[in-house]
Amino acid sequence: MPQPQRILIPLPLALRTANAWLYPGRGGDPSALVDSGIGTTEGYDALRQGLWDSGVDANGLALFITHGHVDHAGNAARLRREFGALLHAPREESPYVETFRRDSDRRYAAYTKALKSHGVPVEEIAKMQQRGQEMDPWHEDVPIQAPLVDGQRLQLGATSATAHITPGHTPGSTVFATEDNDLLTGDTLLEHITSNAIEVTDRDKGRYAQYLRTLDGLRRFVGMRALPGHHDPFQVTDALLDNHLAKHEARSRRILDHLDGPRTAWQLVPEVFPRLVHDQSFLGVCEVVGHLHALEEQGRVLMRESGGKRTFLRA
Ligand SMILES: [Zn+2]
């Protein structure tokens, strides 16, 4: 059985590295790559070197992305230019892949409004935006040439696989299940980290709850080997999924414990994440807001809005 080759991409982020998984072509099937790493100079150099070292013919590469975040899809445009790579992704990833840079002003305006309503001080919002704007150039807008749908059969080099759309981390996050019993999980399932649904605007409401349903739904892949978007392969087990779901539930309980009086999401961040480092504060707020929205939906929390500020209270 041909084994996929891992190309390790350095990241200037807390995760440190991202994976691109290469499936060499055979006969008429072109080589395929799942994820393309981050579009920094170092990121693209590592990817190019990895393709070169593998000895595959990268021309006409079939590129599949697990989702459109910059550390997974950042090099898609360059791969298209240099190797004529054909980009496969679900339409739901379009805001990250096709219009991410073009829509950045609108995105920051929507984030600013939402963060203000959740009590984040303006100087903190400015810092979050600055960090975001440092990351934006690591992606280049690129058209999705081959849209993927849920359940689609596809070819990863000599290996056949099925795409399963598993929304939550992003609306079109996809896992690829191969005939060799591998599951390319992107950020939908990592071994040691619970993924973030980046839910902060009202438009994104429900993404965190959706992510929990996706996590539970991954049980149908128990027994497979996960080839994740970051770090080493691991086994998909019920125990791992239970553990991730239990961590989320514990966070919700911690939030409820601190809602004996009205609090903003921003006030809850240090209670839920006491060890959060400064540059992760945006993700921290998103995680808390996702939990609050889910708790509100379940009738366990009440939201009050006054003067444009939102507070939450245990029901
Ligand atoms: Zn991601």
Coordinates of C-alpha atoms and ligand atoms in Angstrom, one line a residue:
M1 CA 0.0 0.0 0.0
P2 CA 1.5 3.4 -0.9
Q3 CA 1.9 5.5 2.2
P4 CA 1.2 9.3 2.1
Q5 CA 4.2 11.4 2.7
R6 CA 4.1 14.2 5.3
I7 CA 5.5 17.6 4.4
L8 CA 6.1 19.5 7.6
I9 CA 5.5 23.3 7.2
P10 CA 6.9 25.7 9.8
L11 CA 4.3 28.1 11.3
P12 CA 5.0 31.5 13.0
L13 CA 2.1 30.5 15.3
A14 CA 1.7 28.7 18.6
L15 CA 1.0 25.4 16.8
R16 CA 4.5 25.6 15.4
T17 CA 4.0 23.3 12.4
A18 CA 1.3 22.3 9.9
N19 CA 1.1 19.1 7.8
A20 CA 0.6 18.8 4.1
W21 CA 0.0 15.1 3.0
L22 CA 1.3 14.1 -0.3
Y23 CA -0.1 11.1 -2.3
P24 CA 2.2 10.3 -5.2
G25 CA 0.4 9.8 -8.5
R26 CA 0.4 6.5 -10.5
G27 CA -0.5 5.8 -14.1
G28 CA -3.0 8.3 -15.2
D29 CA -3.7 9.6 -11.7
P30 CA -1.9 12.9 -10.8
S31 CA -0.2 13.3 -7.5
A32 CA -2.5 14.7 -4.8
L33 CA -1.8 17.0 -1.9
V34 CA -4.1 17.4 1.1
D35 CA -3.5 20.9 2.5
S36 CA -0.8 23.3 1.4
G37 CA 0.5 25.0 4.5
I38 CA 0.9 28.6 5.3
G39 CA 1.8 31.2 2.6
T40 CA 4.8 32.7 4.4
T41 CA 8.1 32.6 2.5
E42 CA 9.4 29.8 4.9
G43 CA 6.1 27.9 4.5
Y44 CA 6.1 27.9 0.7
D45 CA 9.9 27.1 0.6
A46 CA 9.3 24.1 2.9
L47 CA 6.4 22.9 0.8
R48 CA 8.3 23.2 -2.5
Q49 CA 11.3 21.5 -1.0
G50 CA 9.1 18.6 0.3
L51 CA 7.6 18.2 -3.2
W52 CA 11.1 18.2 -4.7
D53 CA 12.5 15.7 -2.1
S54 CA 9.6 13.3 -2.7
G55 CA 10.6 13.0 -6.4
V56 CA 7.0 13.2 -7.6
D57 CA 6.0 15.1 -10.7
A58 CA 4.0 18.0 -9.1
N59 CA 2.7 19.3 -12.4
G60 CA -1.1 19.2 -12.5
L61 CA -1.2 18.4 -8.8
A62 CA -4.6 17.8 -7.4
L63 CA -4.9 20.0 -4.3
F64 CA -7.5 19.2 -1.7
I65 CA -7.9 21.4 1.4
T66 CA -9.4 20.3 4.7
H67 CA -10.5 24.0 5.2
G68 CA -9.6 27.4 4.1
H69 CA -7.5 28.8 7.0
V70 CA -4.2 30.4 6.1
D71 CA -2.1 27.6 7.6
H72 CA -3.9 25.0 5.3
A73 CA -4.8 26.8 2.1
G74 CA -2.3 29.7 2.2
N75 CA -0.2 28.3 -0.7
A76 CA -3.0 27.2 -3.0
A77 CA -2.7 30.3 -5.3
R78 CA 1.1 29.8 -5.6
L79 CA 0.7 26.0 -6.3
R80 CA -1.7 26.9 -9.0
R81 CA 0.7 29.4 -10.6
E82 CA 3.8 27.2 -10.3
F83 CA 2.4 23.7 -10.9
G84 CA -1.0 24.3 -12.4
A85 CA -2.5 22.7 -9.2
L86 CA -6.3 22.2 -9.4
L87 CA -8.0 23.3 -6.2
H88 CA -10.7 21.1 -4.8
A89 CA -12.8 22.4 -1.8
P90 CA -16.4 22.8 -0.8
R91 CA -18.2 26.0 -1.8
E92 CA -18.7 26.7 2.0
E93 CA -15.0 27.5 2.2
S94 CA -15.3 30.3 -0.3
P95 CA -15.1 33.2 2.3
Y96 CA -11.7 31.8 3.4
V97 CA -10.3 30.8 0.1
E98 CA -11.8 32.9 -2.7
T99 CA -12.6 36.3 -1.0
F100 CA -10.7 36.3 2.3
R101 CA -8.4 39.2 1.3
R102 CA -10.9 41.1 -0.7
D103 CA -13.5 41.0 2.2
S104 CA -11.0 41.8 5.0
D105 CA -12.4 45.3 5.7
R106 CA -15.9 44.0 6.0
R107 CA -14.7 41.1 8.2
Y108 CA -12.8 43.4 10.6
A109 CA -15.8 45.7 10.8
A110 CA -18.1 42.8 11.7
Y111 CA -15.6 41.5 14.3
T112 CA -15.2 44.9 15.8
K113 CA -18.9 45.4 16.3
A114 CA -19.3 41.9 17.8
L115 CA -16.3 42.2 20.1
K116 CA -17.5 45.6 21.4
S117 CA -20.9 44.1 22.1
H118 CA -19.1 41.4 24.2
G119 CA -17.3 44.0 26.3
V120 CA -13.8 43.8 24.7
P121 CA -12.0 47.1 25.3
V122 CA -11.3 49.1 22.1
E123 CA -7.5 49.0 22.6
E124 CA -7.7 45.1 22.8
I125 CA -9.8 45.0 19.6
A126 CA -7.2 47.1 17.9
K127 CA -4.5 44.7 19.0
M128 CA -6.5 41.7 17.8
Q129 CA -7.1 43.4 14.4
Q130 CA -3.4 44.2 14.1
R131 CA -2.5 40.5 14.8
G132 CA -5.1 39.5 12.2
Q133 CA -3.7 41.9 9.6
E134 CA -0.2 40.4 10.2
M135 CA -1.6 37.0 9.2
D136 CA -3.7 38.0 6.3
P137 CA -0.8 38.3 3.8
W138 CA -0.1 34.6 4.4
H139 CA -3.1 33.8 2.2
E140 CA -3.8 34.8 -1.4
D141 CA -7.3 34.7 -2.8
V142 CA -7.7 31.8 -5.3
P143 CA -10.8 30.4 -7.0
I144 CA -12.1 27.0 -6.0
Q145 CA -11.9 25.2 -9.4
A146 CA -13.4 21.8 -8.4
P147 CA -16.1 22.2 -5.7
L148 CA -16.5 19.2 -3.4
V149 CA -19.8 17.9 -2.0
D150 CA -20.4 15.7 1.0
G151 CA -19.9 12.0 0.2
Q152 CA -17.9 12.7 -3.0
R153 CA -15.6 9.9 -4.1
L154 CA -12.2 11.1 -5.2
Q155 CA -8.7 9.9 -5.9
L156 CA -5.6 10.8 -3.8
G157 CA -2.9 9.6 -6.1
A158 CA -3.3 5.9 -6.3
T159 CA -5.6 5.8 -3.3
S160 CA -9.3 6.3 -3.4
A161 CA -11.1 8.3 -0.7
T162 CA -14.4 9.9 0.2
A163 CA -14.9 13.6 1.3
H164 CA -17.1 14.1 4.3
I165 CA -18.1 17.7 5.1
T166 CA -17.8 18.1 8.9
P167 CA -18.8 21.7 9.7
G168 CA -17.9 23.5 12.9
H169 CA -14.2 24.6 12.9
T170 CA -15.2 26.3 9.6
P171 CA -18.5 25.9 7.7
G172 CA -17.0 23.7 5.0
S173 CA -14.3 21.8 7.0
T174 CA -13.8 18.4 5.4
V175 CA -12.3 15.1 6.4
F176 CA -11.1 12.6 3.8
A177 CA -11.5 8.9 4.5
T178 CA -9.2 6.7 2.4
E179 CA -9.6 3.1 1.4
D180 CA -6.4 2.5 3.5
N181 CA -8.3 3.4 6.7
D182 CA -6.7 6.8 7.1
L183 CA -8.7 9.8 8.0
L184 CA -7.3 13.2 7.0
T185 CA -8.8 15.4 9.7
G186 CA -7.4 18.9 9.2
D187 CA -8.3 20.8 12.3
T188 CA -11.6 19.1 12.8
L189 CA -9.9 16.5 15.0
L190 CA -6.5 17.0 16.7
E191 CA -5.1 14.8 19.3
H192 CA -4.2 17.2 22.1
I193 CA -6.1 20.4 21.2
T194 CA -9.8 21.1 21.1
S195 CA -10.5 23.1 17.9
N196 CA -12.2 26.5 18.0
A197 CA -15.3 27.3 16.0
I198 CA -14.4 31.0 15.8
E199 CA -18.0 32.1 16.6
V200 CA -18.3 35.7 17.6
T201 CA -20.7 37.5 15.2
D202 CA -24.4 36.8 15.2
R203 CA -24.0 35.5 11.6
D204 CA -21.7 32.7 12.9
K205 CA -24.2 31.8 15.7
G206 CA -24.5 28.0 16.1
R207 CA -21.1 27.1 14.7
Y208 CA -19.8 25.9 18.1
A209 CA -22.9 23.8 18.7
Q210 CA -22.5 22.4 15.2
Y211 CA -18.8 21.5 15.9
L212 CA -19.9 19.5 19.0
R213 CA -22.3 17.5 16.8
T214 CA -19.5 17.0 14.3
L215 CA -17.2 15.7 17.0
D216 CA -19.8 13.2 18.1
G217 CA -20.4 12.2 14.5
L218 CA -16.7 11.4 14.1
R219 CA -17.5 8.2 16.0
R220 CA -18.2 6.5 12.7
F221 CA -14.5 6.8 12.0
V222 CA -13.3 5.1 15.2
G223 CA -10.6 2.6 14.4
M224 CA -9.1 4.7 11.6
R225 CA -5.7 6.3 11.7
A226 CA -6.0 10.1 11.8
L227 CA -3.6 12.1 9.7
P228 CA -4.2 15.5 11.3
G229 CA -3.5 19.1 10.0
H230 CA -1.0 19.6 12.8
H231 CA 1.4 17.2 14.6
D232 CA 1.7 13.4 14.5
P233 CA -0.8 10.8 13.4
F234 CA -2.9 9.1 16.0
Q235 CA -5.8 6.6 16.3
V236 CA -9.4 7.8 16.3
T237 CA -10.9 6.2 19.4
D238 CA -14.1 6.6 21.4
A239 CA -12.0 7.6 24.4
L240 CA -10.4 10.5 22.5
L241 CA -13.8 11.8 21.3
D242 CA -15.2 11.4 24.8
N243 CA -12.3 13.3 26.2
H244 CA -12.7 16.2 23.8
L245 CA -16.4 16.4 24.4
A246 CA -15.8 16.2 28.2
K247 CA -13.4 19.2 28.0
H248 CA -16.0 21.2 26.2
E249 CA -18.7 20.3 28.8
A250 CA -16.3 21.2 31.6
R251 CA -15.7 24.6 30.0
S252 CA -19.5 25.2 29.8
R253 CA -19.8 24.3 33.5
R254 CA -17.0 26.7 34.4
I255 CA -18.9 29.5 32.5
L256 CA -22.1 28.7 34.2
D257 CA -20.4 28.8 37.6
H258 CA -19.3 32.3 36.9
L259 CA -22.7 33.5 35.8
D260 CA -24.2 34.0 39.2
G261 CA -24.3 37.7 38.2
P262 CA -24.4 39.3 34.8
R263 CA -21.1 39.0 33.0
T264 CA -19.8 39.9 29.5
A265 CA -18.0 37.3 27.4
W266 CA -14.8 39.3 27.8
Q267 CA -15.1 39.1 31.6
L268 CA -15.4 35.3 31.4
V269 CA -12.3 34.7 29.3
P270 CA -9.8 34.8 32.2
E271 CA -12.1 32.6 34.3
V272 CA -12.4 30.0 31.5
F273 CA -8.8 30.2 30.3
P274 CA -6.6 31.4 33.2
R275 CA -3.4 30.5 31.3
L276 CA -4.3 32.0 28.0
V277 CA -1.4 33.9 26.4
H278 CA -2.1 37.4 25.3
D279 CA -2.1 36.8 21.5
Q280 CA -4.7 34.1 21.8
S281 CA -7.3 36.5 23.3
F282 CA -9.4 36.6 20.1
L283 CA -9.7 32.8 20.1
G284 CA -10.5 32.9 23.8
V285 CA -13.4 35.3 23.3
C286 CA -14.7 33.2 20.3
E287 CA -14.7 30.1 22.4
V288 CA -16.6 31.7 25.3
V289 CA -19.1 33.3 22.9
G290 CA -19.7 29.9 21.2
H291 CA -20.4 28.3 24.6
L292 CA -22.7 31.2 25.7
H293 CA -24.7 31.0 22.5
A294 CA -25.1 27.2 22.9
L295 CA -26.1 27.6 26.6
E296 CA -28.6 30.3 25.6
E297 CA -30.0 28.0 23.0
Q298 CA -30.4 25.2 25.6
G299 CA -32.2 27.7 27.9
R300 CA -29.4 27.5 30.6
V301 CA -28.3 31.1 30.1
L302 CA -30.1 34.4 29.5
M303 CA -28.7 37.2 27.3
R304 CA -29.4 40.9 28.1
E305 CA -28.5 43.6 25.7
S306 CA -28.4 47.3 26.7
G307 CA -26.6 50.2 25.3
G308 CA -25.1 47.9 22.7
K309 CA -23.4 45.7 25.4
R310 CA -24.4 42.1 26.0
T311 CA -24.3 40.4 29.4
F312 CA -25.2 36.8 30.2
L313 CA -26.7 35.4 33.4
R314 CA -27.5 31.9 34.5
A315 CA -31.2 31.1 33.8
Ligands
ZN1 ZN -8.0 25.9 11.1

